[in-house]
mmCIF file of C-alpha atoms in Angstrom:
data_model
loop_
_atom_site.group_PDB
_atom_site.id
_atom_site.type_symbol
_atom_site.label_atom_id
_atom_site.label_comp_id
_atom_site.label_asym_id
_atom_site.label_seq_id
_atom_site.Cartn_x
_atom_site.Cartn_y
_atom_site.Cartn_z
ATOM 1 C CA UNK A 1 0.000 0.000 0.000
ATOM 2 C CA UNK A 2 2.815 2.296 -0.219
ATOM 3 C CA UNK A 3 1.954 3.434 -3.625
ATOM 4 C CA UNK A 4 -0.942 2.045 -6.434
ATOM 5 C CA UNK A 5 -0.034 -0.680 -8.656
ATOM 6 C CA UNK A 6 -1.552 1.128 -11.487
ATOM 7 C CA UNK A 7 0.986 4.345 -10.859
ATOM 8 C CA UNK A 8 3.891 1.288 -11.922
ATOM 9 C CA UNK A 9 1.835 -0.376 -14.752
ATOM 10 C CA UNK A 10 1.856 3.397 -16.099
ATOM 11 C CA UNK A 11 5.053 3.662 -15.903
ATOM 12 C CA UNK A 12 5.495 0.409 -17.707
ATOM 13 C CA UNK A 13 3.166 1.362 -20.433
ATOM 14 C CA UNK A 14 5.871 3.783 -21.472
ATOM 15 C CA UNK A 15 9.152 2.057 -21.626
ATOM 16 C CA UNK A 16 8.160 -1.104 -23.535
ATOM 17 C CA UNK A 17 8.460 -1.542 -27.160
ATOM 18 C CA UNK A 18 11.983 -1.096 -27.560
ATOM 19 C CA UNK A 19 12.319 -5.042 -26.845
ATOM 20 C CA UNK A 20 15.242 -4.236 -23.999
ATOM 21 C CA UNK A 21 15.893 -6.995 -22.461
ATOM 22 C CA UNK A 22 17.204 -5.883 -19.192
ATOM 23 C CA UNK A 23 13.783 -3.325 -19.304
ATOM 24 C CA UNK A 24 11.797 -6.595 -19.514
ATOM 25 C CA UNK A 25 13.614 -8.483 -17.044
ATOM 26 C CA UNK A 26 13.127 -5.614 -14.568
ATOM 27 C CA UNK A 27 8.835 -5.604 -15.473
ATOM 28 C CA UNK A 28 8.786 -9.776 -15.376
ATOM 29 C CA UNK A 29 10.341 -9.783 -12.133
ATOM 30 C CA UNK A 30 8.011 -7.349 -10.719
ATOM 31 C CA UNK A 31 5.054 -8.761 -12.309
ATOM 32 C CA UNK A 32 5.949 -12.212 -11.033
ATOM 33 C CA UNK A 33 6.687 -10.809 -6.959
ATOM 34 C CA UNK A 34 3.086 -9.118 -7.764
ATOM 35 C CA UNK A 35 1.393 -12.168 -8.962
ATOM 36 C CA UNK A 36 2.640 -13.948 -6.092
ATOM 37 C CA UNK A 37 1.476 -11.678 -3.475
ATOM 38 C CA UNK A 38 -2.083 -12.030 -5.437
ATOM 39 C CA UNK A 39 -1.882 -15.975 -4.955
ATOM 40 C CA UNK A 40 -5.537 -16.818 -3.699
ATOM 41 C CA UNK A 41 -6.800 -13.806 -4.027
ATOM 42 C CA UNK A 42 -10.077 -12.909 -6.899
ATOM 43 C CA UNK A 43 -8.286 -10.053 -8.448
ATOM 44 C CA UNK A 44 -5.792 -12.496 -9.230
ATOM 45 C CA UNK A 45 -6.827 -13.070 -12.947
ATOM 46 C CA UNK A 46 -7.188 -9.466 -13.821
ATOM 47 C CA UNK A 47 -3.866 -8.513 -13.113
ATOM 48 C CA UNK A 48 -2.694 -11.685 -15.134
ATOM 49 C CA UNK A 49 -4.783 -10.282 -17.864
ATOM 50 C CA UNK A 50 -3.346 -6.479 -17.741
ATOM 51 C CA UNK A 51 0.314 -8.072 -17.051
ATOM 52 C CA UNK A 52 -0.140 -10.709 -20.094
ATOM 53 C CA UNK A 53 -1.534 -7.469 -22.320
ATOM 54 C CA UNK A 54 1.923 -5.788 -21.367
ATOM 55 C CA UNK A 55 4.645 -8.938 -22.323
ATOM 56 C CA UNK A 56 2.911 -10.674 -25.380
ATOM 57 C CA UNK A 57 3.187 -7.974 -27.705
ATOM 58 C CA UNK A 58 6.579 -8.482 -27.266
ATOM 59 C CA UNK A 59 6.772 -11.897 -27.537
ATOM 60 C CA UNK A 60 4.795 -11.879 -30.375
ATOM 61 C CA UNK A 61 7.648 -10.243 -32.293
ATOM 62 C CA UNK A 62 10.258 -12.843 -31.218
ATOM 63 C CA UNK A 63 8.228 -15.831 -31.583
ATOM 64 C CA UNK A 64 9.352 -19.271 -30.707
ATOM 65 C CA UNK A 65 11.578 -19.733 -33.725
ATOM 66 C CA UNK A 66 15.396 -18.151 -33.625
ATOM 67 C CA UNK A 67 15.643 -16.026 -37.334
ATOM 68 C CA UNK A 68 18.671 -16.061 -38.755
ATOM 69 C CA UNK A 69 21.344 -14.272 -37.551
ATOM 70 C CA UNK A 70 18.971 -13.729 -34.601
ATOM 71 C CA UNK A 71 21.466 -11.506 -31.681
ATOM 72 C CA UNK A 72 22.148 -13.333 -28.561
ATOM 73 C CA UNK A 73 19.377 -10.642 -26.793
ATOM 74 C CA UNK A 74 16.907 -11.550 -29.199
ATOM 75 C CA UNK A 75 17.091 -15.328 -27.997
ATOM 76 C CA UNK A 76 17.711 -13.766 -24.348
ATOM 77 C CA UNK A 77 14.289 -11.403 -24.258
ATOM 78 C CA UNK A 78 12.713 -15.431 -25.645
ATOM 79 C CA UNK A 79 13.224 -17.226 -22.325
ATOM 80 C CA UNK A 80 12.259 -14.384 -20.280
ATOM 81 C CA UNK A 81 9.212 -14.003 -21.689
ATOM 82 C CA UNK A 82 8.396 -17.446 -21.716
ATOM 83 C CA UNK A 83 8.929 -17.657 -18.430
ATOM 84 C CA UNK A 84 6.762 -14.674 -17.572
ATOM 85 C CA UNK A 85 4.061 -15.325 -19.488
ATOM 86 C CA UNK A 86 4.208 -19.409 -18.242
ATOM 87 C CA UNK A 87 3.886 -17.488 -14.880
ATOM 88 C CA UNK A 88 1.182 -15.741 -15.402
ATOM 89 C CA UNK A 89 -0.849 -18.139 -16.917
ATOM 90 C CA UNK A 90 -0.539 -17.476 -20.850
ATOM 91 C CA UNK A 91 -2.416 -20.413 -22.136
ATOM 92 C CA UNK A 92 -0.660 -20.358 -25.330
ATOM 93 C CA UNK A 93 2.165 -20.332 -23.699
ATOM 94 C CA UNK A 94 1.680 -23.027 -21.720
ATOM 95 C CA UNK A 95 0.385 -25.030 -24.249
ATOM 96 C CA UNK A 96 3.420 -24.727 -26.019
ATOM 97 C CA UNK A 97 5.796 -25.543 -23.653
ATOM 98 C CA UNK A 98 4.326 -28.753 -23.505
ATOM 99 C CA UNK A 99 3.995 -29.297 -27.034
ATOM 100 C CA UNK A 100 8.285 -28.800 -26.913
ATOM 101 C CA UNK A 101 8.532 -30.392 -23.769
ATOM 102 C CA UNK A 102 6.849 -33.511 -25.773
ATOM 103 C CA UNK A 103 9.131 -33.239 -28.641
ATOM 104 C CA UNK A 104 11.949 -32.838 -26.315
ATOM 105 C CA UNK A 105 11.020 -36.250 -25.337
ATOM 106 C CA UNK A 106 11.607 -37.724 -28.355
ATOM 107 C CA UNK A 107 14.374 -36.022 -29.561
ATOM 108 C CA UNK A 108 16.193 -33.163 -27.282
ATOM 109 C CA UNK A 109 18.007 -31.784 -30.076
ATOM 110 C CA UNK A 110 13.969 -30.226 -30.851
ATOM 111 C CA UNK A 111 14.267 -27.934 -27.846
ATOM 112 C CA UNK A 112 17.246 -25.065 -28.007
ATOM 113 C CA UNK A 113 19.636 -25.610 -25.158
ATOM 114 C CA UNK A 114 18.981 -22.057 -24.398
ATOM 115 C CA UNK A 115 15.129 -22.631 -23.680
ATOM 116 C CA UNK A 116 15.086 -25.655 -22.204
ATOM 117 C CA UNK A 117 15.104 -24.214 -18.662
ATOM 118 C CA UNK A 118 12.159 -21.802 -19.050
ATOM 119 C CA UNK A 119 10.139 -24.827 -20.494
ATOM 120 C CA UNK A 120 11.080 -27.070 -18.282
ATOM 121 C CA UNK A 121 9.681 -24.435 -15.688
ATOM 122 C CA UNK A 122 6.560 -23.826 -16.977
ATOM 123 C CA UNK A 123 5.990 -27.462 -17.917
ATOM 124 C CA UNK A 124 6.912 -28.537 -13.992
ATOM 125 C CA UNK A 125 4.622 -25.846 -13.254
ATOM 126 C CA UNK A 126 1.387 -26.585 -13.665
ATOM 127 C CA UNK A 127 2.317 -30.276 -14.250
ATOM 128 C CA UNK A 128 -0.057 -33.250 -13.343
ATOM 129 C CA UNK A 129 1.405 -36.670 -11.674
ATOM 130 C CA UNK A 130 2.155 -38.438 -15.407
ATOM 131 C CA UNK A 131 4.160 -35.389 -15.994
ATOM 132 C CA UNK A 132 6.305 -34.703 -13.308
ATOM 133 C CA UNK A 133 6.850 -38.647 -12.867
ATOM 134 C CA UNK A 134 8.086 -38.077 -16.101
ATOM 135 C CA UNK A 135 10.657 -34.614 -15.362
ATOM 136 C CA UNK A 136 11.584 -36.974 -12.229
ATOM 137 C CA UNK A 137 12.925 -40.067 -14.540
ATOM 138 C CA UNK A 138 15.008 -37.466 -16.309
ATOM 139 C CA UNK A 139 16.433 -36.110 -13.968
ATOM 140 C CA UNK A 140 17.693 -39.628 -12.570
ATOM 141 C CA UNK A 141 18.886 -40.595 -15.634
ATOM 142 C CA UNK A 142 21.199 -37.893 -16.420
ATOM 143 C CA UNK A 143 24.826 -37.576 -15.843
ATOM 144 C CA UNK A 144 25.199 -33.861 -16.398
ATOM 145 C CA UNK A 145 25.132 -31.716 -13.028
ATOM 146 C CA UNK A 146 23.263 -28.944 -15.403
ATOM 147 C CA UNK A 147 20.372 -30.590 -16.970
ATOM 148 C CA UNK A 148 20.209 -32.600 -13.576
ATOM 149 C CA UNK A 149 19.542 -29.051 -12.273
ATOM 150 C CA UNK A 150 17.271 -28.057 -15.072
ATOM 151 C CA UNK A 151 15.109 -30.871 -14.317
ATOM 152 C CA UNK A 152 14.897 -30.898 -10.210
ATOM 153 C CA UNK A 153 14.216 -26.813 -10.683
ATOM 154 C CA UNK A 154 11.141 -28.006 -13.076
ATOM 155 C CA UNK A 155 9.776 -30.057 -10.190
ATOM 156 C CA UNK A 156 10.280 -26.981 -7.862
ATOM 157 C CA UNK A 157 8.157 -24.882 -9.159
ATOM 158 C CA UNK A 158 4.834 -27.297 -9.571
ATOM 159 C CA UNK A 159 2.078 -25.140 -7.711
ATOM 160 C CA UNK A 160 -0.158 -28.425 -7.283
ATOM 161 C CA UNK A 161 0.263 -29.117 -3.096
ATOM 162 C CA UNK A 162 0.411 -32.803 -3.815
ATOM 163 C CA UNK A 163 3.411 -32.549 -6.582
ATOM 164 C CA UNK A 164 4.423 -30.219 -3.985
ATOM 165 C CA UNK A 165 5.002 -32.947 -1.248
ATOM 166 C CA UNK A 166 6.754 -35.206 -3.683
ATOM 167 C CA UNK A 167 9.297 -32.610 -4.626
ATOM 168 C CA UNK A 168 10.320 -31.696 -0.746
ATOM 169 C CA UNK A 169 10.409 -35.072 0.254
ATOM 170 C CA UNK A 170 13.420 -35.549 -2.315
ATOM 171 C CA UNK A 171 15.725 -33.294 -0.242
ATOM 172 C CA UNK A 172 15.554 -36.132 2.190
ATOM 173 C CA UNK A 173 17.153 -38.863 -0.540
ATOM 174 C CA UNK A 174 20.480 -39.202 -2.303
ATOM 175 C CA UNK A 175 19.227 -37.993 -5.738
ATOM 176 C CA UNK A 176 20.898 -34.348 -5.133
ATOM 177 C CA UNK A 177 24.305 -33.426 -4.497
ATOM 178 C CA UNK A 178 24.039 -32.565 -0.658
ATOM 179 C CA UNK A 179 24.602 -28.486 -2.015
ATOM 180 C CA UNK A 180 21.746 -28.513 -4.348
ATOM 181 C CA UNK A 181 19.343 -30.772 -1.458
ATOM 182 C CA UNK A 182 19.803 -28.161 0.573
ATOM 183 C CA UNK A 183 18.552 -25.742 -1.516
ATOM 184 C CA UNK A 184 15.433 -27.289 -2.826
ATOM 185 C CA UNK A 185 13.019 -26.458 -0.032
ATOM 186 C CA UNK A 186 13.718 -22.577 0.153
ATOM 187 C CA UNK A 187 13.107 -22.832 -3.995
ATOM 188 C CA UNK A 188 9.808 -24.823 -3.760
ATOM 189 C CA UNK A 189 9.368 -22.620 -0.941
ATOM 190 C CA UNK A 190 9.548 -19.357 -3.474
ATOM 191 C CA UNK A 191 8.375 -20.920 -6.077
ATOM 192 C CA UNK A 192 5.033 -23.328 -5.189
ATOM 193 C CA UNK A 193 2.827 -20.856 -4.325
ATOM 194 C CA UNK A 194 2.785 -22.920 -1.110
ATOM 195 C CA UNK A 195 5.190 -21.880 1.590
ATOM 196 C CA UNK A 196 2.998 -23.283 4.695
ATOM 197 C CA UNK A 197 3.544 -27.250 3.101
ATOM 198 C CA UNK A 198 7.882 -26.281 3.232
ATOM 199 C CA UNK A 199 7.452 -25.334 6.733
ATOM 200 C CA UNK A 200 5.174 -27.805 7.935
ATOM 201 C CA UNK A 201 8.061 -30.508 6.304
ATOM 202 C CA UNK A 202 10.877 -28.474 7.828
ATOM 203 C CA UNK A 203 9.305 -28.908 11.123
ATOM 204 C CA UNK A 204 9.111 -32.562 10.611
ATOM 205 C CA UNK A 205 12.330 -33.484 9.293
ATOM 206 C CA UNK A 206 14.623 -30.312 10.526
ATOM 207 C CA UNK A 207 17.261 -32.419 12.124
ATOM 208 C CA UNK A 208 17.862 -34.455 8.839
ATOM 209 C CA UNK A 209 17.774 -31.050 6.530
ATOM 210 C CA UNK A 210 20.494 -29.804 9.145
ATOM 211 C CA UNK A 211 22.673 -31.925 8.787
ATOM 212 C CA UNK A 212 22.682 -31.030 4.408
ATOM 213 C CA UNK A 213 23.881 -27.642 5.448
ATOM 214 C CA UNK A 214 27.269 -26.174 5.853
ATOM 215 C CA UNK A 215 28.207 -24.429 8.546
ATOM 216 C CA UNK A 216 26.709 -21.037 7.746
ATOM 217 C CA UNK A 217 23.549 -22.600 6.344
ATOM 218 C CA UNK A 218 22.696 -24.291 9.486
ATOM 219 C CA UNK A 219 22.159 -20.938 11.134
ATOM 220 C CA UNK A 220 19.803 -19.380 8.480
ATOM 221 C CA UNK A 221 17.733 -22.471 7.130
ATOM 222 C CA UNK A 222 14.436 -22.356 9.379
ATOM 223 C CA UNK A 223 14.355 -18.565 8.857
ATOM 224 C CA UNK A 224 15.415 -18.542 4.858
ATOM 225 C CA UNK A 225 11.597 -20.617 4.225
ATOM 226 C CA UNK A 226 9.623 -17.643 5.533
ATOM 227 C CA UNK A 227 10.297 -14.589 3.299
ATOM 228 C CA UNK A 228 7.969 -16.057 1.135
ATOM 229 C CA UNK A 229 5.253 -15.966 3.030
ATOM 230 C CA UNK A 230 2.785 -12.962 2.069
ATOM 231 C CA UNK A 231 -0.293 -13.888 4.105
ATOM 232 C CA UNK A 232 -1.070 -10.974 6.463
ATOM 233 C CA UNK A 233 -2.576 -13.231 8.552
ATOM 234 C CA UNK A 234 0.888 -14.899 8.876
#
């Protein structure tokens, strides 16, 4: 309440078009910390409406398809505004990060290395069980640290409280490298929609999360889950 949203969607409304990335980094950020703080609330859709109205002009221009000679900030401004407009529920966006996401199945040279973590994130997302059973056998399978990352960071950010409870519990097995376990449960935690289900977990298993951390982390990990809580009841 410090100042109306609409005085910074105003302010938006004239400094996009040039297709700057770092500009559009700055407005999906915001837009995504402001759809998060809207989580369960009714006006919810309408600012996913005016915030979709503001990015997919944009990404309309770029499209899914690199051009030739395409600049690296073309293919840069891409993933960002995938990612935004995953977030705030673009339905043709979403849509067709599962269509790649399906290709990349059968053949992963389909999906750009580039893009494959934005639609890996929107995919994990709003994923249902079949799907993120299916993000979850990649992940196992791979050898590389980095798309091992890509994959566990797609389960992260699943909003559905169920998927939620599958993805936490794996900071309890040997599937991570003890560095990356000990991160998953602040992500979900900023991520999911769904900070209450980290905490409640935390509470339940603290003294085997504590002993993932370092040192220093061991201090800050029960109070690093609740910054993302945004409930004024809380």
């Amino acid at each position: 309440n410090r100042a109306p949203l609409a005085h910074y969607l105003g302010l938006v409304d004239k400094v996009v078009g040039d297709d700057q990335v770092a500009v559009y980094d700055q407005i999906i950020d915001t837009f995504i910390f402001i759809n998060q703080l809207f989580a369960g609330d009714p006006v919810r859709p309408r600012f996913q409406q005016k915030a979709r109205a503001v990015l997919r002009p944009a990404f309309d221009r770029v499209g899914w398809e690199a051009k030739a000679g395409e600049s690296s900030k073309t293919m840069t401004l891409r993933a960002s505004l995938i990612r935004g407009l995953g977030v705030l529920n673009d339905s043709n966006i979403i849509a067709g990060c599962r269509a790649q996401f399906d290709g990349f199945l059968s053949n992963p040279t389909t999906v750009p290395p580039d893009l494959r973590p934005t639609i890996f994130a929107v995919v994990g997302r709003y994923a249902d069980s079949g799907t993120w059973k299916k993000i979850h056998e990649l992940g196992l399978r791979t050898t590389s640290t980095e798309e091992k990352q890509n994959y566990y960071e797609a389960l992260g950010n699943a909003i559905d409280p169920k998927l939620i409870a599958r993805t936490i519990a794996l900071a309890l097995t040997d599937e991570l490298p003890t560095s990356r376990a000990a991160l998953l449960l602040p992500f979900v935690a900023r991520q999911g929609e769904h900070p209450e289900l980290v905490w409640e977990f935390a509470q339940e298993n603290m003294k085997t999360l504590l002993a993932k951390q370092d040192a220093l982390g061991v201090n800050g990990f029960a109070a690093g889950l609740f910054p993302f809580f945004s409930d004024l009841k809380d």
